PDB file of N, CA and C in Angstrom:
ATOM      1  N   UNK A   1     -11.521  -7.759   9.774  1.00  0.00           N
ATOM      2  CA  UNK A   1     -11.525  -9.064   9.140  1.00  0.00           C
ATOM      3  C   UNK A   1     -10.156  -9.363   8.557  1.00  0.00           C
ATOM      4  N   UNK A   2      -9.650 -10.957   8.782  1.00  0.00           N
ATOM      5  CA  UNK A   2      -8.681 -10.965   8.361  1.00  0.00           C
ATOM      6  C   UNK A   2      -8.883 -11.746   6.952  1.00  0.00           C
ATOM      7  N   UNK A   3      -7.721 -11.666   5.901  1.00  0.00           N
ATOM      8  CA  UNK A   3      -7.714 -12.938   4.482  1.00  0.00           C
ATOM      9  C   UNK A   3      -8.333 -14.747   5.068  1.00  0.00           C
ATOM     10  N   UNK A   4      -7.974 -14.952   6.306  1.00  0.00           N
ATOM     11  CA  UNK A   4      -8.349 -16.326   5.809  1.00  0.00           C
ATOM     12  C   UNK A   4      -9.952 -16.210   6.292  1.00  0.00           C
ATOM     13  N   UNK A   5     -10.627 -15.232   7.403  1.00  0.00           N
ATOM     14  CA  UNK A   5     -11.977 -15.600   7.063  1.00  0.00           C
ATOM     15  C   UNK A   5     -13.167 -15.784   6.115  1.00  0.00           C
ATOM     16  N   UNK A   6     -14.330 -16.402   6.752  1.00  0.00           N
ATOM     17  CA  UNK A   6     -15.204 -16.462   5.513  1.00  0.00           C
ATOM     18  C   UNK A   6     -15.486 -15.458   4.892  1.00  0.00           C
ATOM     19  N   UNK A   7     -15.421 -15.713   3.466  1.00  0.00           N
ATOM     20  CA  UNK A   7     -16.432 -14.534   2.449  1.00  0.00           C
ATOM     21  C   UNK A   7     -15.361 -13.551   1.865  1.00  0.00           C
ATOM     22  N   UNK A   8     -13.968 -13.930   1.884  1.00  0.00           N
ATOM     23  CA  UNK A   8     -13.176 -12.953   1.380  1.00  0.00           C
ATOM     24  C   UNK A   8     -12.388 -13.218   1.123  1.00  0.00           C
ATOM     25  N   UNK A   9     -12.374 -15.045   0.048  1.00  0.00           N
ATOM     26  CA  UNK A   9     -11.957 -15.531  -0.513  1.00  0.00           C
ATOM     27  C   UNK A   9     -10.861 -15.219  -1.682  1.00  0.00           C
ATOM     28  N   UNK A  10     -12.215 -14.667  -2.299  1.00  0.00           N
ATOM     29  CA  UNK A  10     -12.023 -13.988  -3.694  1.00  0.00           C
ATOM     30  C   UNK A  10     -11.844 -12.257  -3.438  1.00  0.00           C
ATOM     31  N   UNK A  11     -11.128 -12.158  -1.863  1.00  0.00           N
ATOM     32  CA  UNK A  11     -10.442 -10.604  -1.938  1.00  0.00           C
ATOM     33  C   UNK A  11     -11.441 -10.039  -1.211  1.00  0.00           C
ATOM     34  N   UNK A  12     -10.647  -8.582  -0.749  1.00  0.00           N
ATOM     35  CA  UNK A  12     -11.924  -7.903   0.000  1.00  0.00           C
ATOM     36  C   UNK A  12     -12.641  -7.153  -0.730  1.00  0.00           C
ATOM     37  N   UNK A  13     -12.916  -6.826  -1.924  1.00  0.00           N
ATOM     38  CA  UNK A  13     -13.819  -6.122  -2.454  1.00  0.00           C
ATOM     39  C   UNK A  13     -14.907  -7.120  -2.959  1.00  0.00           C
ATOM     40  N   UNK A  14     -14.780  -8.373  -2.953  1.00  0.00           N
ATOM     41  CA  UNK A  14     -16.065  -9.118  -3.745  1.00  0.00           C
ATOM     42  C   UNK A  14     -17.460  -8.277  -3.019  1.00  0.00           C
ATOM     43  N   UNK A  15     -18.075  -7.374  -2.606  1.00  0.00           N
ATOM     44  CA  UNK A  15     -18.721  -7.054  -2.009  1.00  0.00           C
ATOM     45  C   UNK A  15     -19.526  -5.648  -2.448  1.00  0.00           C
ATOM     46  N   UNK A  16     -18.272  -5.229  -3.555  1.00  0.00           N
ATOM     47  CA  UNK A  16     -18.084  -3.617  -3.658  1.00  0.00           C
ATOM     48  C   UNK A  16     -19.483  -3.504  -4.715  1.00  0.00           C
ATOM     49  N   UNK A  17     -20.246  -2.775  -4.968  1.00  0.00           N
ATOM     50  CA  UNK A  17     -21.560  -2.108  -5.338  1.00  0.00           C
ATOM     51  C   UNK A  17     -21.066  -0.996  -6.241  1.00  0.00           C
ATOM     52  N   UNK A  18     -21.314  -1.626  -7.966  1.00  0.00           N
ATOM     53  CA  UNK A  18     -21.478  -0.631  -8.926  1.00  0.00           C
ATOM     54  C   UNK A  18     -22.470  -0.134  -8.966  1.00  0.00           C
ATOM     55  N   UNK A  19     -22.712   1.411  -9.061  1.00  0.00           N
ATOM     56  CA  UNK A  19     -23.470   2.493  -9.090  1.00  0.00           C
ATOM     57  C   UNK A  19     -23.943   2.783 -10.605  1.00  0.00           C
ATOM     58  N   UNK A  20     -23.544   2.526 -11.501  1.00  0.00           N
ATOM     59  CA  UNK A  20     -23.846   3.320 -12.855  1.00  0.00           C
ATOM     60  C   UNK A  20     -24.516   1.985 -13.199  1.00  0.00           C
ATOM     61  N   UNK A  21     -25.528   2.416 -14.439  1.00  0.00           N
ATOM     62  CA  UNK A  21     -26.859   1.823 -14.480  1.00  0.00           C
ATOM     63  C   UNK A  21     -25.917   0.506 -15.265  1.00  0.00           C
ATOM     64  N   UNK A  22     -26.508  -0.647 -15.663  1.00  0.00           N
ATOM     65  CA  UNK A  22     -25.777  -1.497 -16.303  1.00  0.00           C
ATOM     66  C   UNK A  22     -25.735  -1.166 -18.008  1.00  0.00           C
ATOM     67  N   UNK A  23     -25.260  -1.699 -18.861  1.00  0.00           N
ATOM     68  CA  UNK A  23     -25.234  -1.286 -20.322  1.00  0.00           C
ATOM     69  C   UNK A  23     -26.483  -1.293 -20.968  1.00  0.00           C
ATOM     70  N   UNK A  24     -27.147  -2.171 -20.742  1.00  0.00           N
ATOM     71  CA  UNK A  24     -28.298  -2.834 -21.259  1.00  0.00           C
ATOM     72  C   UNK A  24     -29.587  -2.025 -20.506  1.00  0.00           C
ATOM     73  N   UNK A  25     -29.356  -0.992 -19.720  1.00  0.00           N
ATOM     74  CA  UNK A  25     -30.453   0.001 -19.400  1.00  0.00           C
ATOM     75  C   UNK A  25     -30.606   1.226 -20.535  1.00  0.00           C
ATOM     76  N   UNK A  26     -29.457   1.095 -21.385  1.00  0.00           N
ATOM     77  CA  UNK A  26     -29.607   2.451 -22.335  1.00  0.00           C
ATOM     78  C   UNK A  26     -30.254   2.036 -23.392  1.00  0.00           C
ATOM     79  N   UNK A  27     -30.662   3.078 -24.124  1.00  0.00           N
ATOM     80  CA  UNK A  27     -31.878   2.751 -25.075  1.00  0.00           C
ATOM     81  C   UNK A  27     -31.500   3.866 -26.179  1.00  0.00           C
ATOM     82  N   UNK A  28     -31.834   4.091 -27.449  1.00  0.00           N
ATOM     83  CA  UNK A  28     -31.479   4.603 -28.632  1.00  0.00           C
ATOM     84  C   UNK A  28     -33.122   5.675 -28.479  1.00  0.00           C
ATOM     85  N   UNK A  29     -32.802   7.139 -28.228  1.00  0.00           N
ATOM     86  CA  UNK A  29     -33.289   7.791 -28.221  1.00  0.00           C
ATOM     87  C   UNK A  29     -34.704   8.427 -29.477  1.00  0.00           C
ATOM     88  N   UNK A  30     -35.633   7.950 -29.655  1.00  0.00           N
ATOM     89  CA  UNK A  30     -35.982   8.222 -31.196  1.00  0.00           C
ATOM     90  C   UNK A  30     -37.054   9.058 -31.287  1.00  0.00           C
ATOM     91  N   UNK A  31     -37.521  10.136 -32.111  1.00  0.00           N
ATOM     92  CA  UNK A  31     -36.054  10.799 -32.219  1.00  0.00           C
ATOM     93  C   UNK A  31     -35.454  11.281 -31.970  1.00  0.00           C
ATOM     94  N   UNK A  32     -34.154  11.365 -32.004  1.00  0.00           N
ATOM     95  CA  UNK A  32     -32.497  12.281 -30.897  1.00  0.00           C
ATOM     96  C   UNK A  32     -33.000  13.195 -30.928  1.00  0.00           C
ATOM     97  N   UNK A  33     -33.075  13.647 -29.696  1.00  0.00           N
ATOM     98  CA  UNK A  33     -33.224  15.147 -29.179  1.00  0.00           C
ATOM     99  C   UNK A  33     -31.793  15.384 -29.507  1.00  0.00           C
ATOM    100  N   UNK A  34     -31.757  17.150 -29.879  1.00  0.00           N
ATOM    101  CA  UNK A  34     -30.327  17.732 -29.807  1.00  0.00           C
ATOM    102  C   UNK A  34     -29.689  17.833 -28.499  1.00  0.00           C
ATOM    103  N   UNK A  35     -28.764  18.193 -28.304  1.00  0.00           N
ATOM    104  CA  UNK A  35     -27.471  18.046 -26.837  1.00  0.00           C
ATOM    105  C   UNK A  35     -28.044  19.585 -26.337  1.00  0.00           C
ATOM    106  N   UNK A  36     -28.667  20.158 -26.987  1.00  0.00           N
ATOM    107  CA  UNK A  36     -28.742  21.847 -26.738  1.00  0.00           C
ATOM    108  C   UNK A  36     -30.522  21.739 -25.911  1.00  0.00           C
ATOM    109  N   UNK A  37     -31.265  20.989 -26.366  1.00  0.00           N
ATOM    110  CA  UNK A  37     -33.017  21.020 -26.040  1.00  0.00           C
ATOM    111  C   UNK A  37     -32.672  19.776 -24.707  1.00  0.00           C
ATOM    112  N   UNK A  38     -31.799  18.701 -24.458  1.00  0.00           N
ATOM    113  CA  UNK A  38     -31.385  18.239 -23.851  1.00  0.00           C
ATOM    114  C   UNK A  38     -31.216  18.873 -21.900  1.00  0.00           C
ATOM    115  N   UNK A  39     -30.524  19.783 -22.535  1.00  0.00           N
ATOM    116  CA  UNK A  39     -29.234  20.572 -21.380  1.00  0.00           C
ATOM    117  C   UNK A  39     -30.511  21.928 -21.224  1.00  0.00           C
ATOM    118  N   UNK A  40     -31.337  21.992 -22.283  1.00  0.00           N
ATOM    119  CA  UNK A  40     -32.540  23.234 -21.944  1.00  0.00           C
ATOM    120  C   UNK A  40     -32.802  24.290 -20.613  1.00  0.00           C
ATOM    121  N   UNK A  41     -33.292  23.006 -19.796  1.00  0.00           N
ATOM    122  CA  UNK A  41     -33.551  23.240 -18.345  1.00  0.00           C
ATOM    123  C   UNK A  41     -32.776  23.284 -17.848  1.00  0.00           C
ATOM    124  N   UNK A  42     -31.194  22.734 -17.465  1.00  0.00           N
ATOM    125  CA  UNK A  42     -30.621  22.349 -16.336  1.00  0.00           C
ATOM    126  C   UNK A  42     -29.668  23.827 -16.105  1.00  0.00           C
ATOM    127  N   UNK A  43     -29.143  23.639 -14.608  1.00  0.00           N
ATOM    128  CA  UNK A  43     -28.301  24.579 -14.622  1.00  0.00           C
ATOM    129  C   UNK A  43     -27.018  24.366 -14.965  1.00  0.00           C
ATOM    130  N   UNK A  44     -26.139  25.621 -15.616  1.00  0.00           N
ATOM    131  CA  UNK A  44     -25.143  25.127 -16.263  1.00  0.00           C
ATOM    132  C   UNK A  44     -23.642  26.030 -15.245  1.00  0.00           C
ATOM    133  N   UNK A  45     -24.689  25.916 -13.937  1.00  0.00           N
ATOM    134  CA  UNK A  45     -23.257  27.198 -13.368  1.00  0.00           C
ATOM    135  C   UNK A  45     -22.315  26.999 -12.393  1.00  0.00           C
ATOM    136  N   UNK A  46     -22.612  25.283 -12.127  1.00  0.00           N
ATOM    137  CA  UNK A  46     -21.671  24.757 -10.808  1.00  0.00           C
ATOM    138  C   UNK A  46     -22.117  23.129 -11.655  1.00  0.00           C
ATOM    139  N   UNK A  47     -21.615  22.801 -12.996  1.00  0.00           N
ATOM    140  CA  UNK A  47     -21.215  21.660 -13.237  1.00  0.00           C
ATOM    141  C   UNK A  47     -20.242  20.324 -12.768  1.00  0.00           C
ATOM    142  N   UNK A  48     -20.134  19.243 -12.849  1.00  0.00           N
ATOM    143  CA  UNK A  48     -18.874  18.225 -12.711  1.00  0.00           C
ATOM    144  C   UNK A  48     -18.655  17.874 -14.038  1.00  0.00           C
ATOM    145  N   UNK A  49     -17.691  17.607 -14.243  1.00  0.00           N
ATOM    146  CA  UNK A  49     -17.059  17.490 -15.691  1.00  0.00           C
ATOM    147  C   UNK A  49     -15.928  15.928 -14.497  1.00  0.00           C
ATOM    148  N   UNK A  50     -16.214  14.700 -15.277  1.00  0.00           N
ATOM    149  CA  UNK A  50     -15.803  13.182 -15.095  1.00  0.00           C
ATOM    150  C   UNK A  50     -15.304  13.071 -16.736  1.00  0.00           C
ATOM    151  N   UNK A  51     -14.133  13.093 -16.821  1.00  0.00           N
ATOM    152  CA  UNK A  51     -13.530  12.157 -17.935  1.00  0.00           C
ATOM    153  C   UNK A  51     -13.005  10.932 -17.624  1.00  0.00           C
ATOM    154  N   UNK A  52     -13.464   9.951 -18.138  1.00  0.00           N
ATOM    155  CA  UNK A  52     -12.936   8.297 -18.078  1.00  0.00           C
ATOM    156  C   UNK A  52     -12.083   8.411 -19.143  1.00  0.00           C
ATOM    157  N   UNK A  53     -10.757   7.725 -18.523  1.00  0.00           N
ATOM    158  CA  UNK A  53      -9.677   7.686 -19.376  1.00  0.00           C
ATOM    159  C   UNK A  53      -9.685   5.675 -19.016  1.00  0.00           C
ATOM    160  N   UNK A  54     -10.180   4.753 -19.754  1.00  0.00           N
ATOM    161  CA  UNK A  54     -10.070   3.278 -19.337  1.00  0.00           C
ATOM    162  C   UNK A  54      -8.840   2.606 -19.559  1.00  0.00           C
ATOM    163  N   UNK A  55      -7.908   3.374 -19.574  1.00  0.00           N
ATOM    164  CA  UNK A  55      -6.181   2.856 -20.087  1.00  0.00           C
ATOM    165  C   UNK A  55      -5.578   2.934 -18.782  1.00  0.00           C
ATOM    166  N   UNK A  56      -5.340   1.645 -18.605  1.00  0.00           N
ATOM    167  CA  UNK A  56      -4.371   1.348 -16.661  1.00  0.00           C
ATOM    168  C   UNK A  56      -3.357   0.993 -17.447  1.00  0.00           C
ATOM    169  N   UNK A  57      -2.418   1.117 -16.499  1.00  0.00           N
ATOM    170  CA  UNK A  57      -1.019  -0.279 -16.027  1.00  0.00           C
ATOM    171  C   UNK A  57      -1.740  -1.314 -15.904  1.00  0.00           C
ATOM    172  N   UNK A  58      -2.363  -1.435 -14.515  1.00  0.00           N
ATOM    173  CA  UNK A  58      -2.650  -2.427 -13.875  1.00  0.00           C
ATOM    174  C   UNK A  58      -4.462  -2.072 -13.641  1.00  0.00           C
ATOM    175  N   UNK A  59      -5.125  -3.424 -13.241  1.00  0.00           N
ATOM    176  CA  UNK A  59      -6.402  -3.039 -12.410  1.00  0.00           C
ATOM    177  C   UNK A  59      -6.655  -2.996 -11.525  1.00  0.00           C
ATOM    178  N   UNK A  60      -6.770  -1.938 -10.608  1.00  0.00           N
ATOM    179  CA  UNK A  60      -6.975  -2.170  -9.119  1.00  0.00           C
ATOM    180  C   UNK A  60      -8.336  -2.752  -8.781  1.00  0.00           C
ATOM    181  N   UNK A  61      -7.837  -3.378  -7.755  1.00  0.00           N
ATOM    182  CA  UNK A  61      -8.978  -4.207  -7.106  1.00  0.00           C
ATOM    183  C   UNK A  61      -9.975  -3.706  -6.990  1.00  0.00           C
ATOM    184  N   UNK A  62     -10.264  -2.948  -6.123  1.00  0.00           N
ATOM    185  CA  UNK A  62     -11.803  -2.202  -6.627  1.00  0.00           C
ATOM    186  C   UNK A  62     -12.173  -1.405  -7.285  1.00  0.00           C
ATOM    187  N   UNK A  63     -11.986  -1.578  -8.687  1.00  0.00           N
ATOM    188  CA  UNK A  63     -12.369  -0.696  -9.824  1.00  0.00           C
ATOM    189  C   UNK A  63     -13.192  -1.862 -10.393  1.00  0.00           C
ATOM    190  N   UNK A  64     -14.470  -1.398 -10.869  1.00  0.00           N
ATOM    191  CA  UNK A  64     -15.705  -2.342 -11.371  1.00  0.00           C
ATOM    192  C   UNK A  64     -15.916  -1.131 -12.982  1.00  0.00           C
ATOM    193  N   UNK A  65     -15.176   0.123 -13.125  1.00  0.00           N
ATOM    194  CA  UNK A  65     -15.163   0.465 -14.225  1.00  0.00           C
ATOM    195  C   UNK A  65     -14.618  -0.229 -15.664  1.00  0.00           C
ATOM    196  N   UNK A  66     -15.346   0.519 -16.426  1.00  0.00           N
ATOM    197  CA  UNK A  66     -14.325  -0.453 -18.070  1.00  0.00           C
ATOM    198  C   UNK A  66     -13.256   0.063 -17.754  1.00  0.00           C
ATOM    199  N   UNK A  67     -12.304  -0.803 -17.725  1.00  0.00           N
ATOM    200  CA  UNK A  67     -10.984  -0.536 -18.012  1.00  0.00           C
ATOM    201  C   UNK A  67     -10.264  -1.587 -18.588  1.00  0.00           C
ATOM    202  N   UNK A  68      -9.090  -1.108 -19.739  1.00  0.00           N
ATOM    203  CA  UNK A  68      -8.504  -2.051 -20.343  1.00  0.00           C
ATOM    204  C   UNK A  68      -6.867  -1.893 -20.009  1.00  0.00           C
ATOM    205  N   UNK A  69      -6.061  -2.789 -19.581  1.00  0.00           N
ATOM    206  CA  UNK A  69      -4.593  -2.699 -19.341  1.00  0.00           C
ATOM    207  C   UNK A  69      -3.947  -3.529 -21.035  1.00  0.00           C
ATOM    208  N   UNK A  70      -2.567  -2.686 -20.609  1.00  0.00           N
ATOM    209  CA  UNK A  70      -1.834  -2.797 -22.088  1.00  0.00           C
ATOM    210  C   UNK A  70      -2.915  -2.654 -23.152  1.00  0.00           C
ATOM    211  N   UNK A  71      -3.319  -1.578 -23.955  1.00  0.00           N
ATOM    212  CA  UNK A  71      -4.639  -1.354 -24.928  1.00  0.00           C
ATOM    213  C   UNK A  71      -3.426  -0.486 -25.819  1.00  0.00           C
ATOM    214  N   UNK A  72      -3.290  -1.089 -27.186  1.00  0.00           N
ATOM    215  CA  UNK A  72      -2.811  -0.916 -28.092  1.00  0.00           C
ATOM    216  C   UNK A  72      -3.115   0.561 -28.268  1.00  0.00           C
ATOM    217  N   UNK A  73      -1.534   1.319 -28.758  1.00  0.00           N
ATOM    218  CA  UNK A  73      -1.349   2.837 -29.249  1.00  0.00           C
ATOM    219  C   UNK A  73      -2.837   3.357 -29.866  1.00  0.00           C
ATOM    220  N   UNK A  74      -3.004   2.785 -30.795  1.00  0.00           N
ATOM    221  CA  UNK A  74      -3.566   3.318 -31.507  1.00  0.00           C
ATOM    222  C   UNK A  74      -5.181   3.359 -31.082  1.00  0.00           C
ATOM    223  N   UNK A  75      -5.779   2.068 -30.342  1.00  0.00           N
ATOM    224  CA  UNK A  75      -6.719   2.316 -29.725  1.00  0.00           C
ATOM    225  C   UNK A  75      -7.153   3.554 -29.237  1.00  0.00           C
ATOM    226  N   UNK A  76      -5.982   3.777 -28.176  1.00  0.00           N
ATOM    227  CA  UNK A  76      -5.988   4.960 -27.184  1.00  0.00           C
ATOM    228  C   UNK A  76      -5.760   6.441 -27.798  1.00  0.00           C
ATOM    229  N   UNK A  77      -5.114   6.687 -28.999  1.00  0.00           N
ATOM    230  CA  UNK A  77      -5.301   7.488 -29.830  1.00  0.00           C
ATOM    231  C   UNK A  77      -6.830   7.583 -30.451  1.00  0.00           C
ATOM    232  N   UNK A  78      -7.559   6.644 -30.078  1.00  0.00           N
ATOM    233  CA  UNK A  78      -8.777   7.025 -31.131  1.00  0.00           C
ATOM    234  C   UNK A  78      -9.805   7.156 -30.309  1.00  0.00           C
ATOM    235  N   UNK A  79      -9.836   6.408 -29.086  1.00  0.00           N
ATOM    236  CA  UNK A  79     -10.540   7.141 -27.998  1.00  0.00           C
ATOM    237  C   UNK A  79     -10.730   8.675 -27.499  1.00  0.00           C
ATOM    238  N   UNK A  80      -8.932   9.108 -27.500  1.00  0.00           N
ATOM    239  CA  UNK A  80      -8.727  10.402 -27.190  1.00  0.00           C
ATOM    240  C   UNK A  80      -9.345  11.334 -27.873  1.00  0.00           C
ATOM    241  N   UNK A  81      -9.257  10.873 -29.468  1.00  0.00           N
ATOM    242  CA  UNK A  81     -10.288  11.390 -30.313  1.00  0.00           C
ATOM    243  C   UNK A  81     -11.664  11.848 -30.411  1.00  0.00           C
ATOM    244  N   UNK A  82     -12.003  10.641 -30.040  1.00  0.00           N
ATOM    245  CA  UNK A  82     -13.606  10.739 -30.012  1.00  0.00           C
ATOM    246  C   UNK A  82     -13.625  11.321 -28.665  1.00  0.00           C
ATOM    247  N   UNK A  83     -12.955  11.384 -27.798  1.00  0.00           N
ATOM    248  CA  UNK A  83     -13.121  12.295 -25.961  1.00  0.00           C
ATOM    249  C   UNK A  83     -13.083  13.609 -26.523  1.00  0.00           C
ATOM    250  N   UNK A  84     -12.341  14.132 -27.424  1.00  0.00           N
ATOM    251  CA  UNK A  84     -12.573  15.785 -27.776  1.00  0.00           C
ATOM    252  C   UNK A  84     -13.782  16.310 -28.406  1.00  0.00           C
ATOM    253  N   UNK A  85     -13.729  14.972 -29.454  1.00  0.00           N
ATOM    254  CA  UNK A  85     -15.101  15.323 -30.119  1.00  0.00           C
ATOM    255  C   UNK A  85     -16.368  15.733 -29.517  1.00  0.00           C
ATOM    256  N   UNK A  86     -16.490  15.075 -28.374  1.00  0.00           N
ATOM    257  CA  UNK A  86     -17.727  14.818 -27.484  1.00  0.00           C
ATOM    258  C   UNK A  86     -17.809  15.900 -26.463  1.00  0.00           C
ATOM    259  N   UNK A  87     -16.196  15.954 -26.366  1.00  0.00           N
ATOM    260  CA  UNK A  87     -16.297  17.297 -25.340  1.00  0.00           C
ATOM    261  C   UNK A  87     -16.446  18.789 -26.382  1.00  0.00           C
ATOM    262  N   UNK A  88     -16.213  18.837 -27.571  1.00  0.00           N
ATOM    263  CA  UNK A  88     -16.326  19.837 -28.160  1.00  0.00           C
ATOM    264  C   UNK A  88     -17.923  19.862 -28.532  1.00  0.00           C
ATOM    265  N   UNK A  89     -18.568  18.809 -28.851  1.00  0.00           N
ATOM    266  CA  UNK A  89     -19.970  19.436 -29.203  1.00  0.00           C
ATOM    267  C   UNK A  89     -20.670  19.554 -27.708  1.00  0.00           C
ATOM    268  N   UNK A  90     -20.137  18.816 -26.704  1.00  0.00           N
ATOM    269  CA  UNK A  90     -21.037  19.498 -25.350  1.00  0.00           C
ATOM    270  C   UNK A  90     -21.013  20.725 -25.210  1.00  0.00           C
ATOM    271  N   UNK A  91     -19.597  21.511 -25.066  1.00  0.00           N
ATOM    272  CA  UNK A  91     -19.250  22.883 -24.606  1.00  0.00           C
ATOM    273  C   UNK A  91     -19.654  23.524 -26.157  1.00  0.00           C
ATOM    274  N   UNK A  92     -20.169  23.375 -27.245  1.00  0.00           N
ATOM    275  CA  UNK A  92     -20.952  23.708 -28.320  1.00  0.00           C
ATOM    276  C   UNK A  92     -21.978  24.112 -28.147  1.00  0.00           C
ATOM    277  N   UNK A  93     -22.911  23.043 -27.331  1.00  0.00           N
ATOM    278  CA  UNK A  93     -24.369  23.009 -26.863  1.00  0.00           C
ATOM    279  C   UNK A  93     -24.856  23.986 -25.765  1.00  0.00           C
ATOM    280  N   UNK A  94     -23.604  23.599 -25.150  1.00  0.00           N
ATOM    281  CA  UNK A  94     -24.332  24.075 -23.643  1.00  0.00           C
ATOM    282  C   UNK A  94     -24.111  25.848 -23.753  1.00  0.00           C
ATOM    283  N   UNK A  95     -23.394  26.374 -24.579  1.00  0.00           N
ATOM    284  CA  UNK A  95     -23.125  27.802 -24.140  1.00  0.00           C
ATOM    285  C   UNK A  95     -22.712  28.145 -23.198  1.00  0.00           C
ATOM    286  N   UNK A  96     -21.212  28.160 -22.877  1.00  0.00           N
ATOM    287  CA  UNK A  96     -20.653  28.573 -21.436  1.00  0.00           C
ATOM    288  C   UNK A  96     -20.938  27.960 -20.300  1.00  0.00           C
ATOM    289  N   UNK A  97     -20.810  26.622 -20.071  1.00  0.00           N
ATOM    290  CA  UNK A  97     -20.879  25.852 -18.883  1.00  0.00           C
ATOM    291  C   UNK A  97     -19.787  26.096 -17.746  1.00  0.00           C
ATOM    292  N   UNK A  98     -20.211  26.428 -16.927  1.00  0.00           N
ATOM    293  CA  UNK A  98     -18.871  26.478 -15.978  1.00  0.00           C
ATOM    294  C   UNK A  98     -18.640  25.374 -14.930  1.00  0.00           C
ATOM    295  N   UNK A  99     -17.912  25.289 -14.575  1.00  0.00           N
ATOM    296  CA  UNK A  99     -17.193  23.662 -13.904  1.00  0.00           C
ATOM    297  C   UNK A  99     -16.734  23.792 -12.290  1.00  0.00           C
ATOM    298  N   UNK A 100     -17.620  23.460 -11.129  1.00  0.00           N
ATOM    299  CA  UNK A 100     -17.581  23.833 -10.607  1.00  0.00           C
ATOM    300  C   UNK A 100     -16.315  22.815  -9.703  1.00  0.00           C
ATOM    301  N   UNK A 101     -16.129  21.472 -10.290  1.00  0.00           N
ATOM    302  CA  UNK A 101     -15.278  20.296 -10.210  1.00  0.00           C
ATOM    303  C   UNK A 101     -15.170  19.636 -10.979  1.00  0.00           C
ATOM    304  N   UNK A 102     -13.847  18.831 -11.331  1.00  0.00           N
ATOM    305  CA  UNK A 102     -13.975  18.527 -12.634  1.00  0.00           C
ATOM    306  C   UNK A 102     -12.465  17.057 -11.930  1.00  0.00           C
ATOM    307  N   UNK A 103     -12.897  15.756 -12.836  1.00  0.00           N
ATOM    308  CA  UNK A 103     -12.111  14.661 -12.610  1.00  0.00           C
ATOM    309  C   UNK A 103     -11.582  13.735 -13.792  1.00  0.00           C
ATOM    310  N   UNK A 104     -10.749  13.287 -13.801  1.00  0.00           N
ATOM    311  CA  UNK A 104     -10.291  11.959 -14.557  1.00  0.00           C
ATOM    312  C   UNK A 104     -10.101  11.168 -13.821  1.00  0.00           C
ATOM    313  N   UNK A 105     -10.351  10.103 -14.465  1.00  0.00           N
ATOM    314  CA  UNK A 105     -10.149   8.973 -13.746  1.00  0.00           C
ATOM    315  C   UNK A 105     -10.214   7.855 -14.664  1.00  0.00           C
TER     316      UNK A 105
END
């Protein structure tokens, strides 16, 4: 397909299919199970470990993730923050998770 045919007006990704549930599917757990009775069952011995880092240059075209371009110092300092935090009480919980692949993005 080339740019001037139909349907790809607005670019070739108008088409592209987000996978992760929308925001408004999550729900406030009551009451919070701990991260440890959580992770109970699962296996912990060929994990993926996905860190979202939402700080671009630019947005590429087919990225349907949050992402924010030019996002003030300090924002991104406090994100980074709360990314350790979260990663420190997981690897808290889980007791020796091992990573069988692991991404940023």
């Amino acid at each position: 397909m080339t740019a001037g045919q139909p349907g790809l007006e607005a670019g070739p990704y108008q088409g592209y299919v987000y996978a992760y549930p929308h925001k408004t599917a999550y729900r406030p757990l009551v009451p919070r199970p701990p991260l440890r009775q959580v992770w109970a069952r699962e296996p912990l011995g060929s994990l993926f470990l996905y860190l979202h880092i939402p700080f671009c240059e630019m947005r590429c075209g087919f990225c349907n993730l949050f992402t924010r371009t030019g996002a003030p110092e300090e924002l991104v300092a406090a994100y980074l923050d709360a990314l350790e935090r979260q990663a420190r009480a997981v690897r808290d919980a889980l007791d020796g998770p091992e990573f069988a692949l692991a991404a940023v993005g």
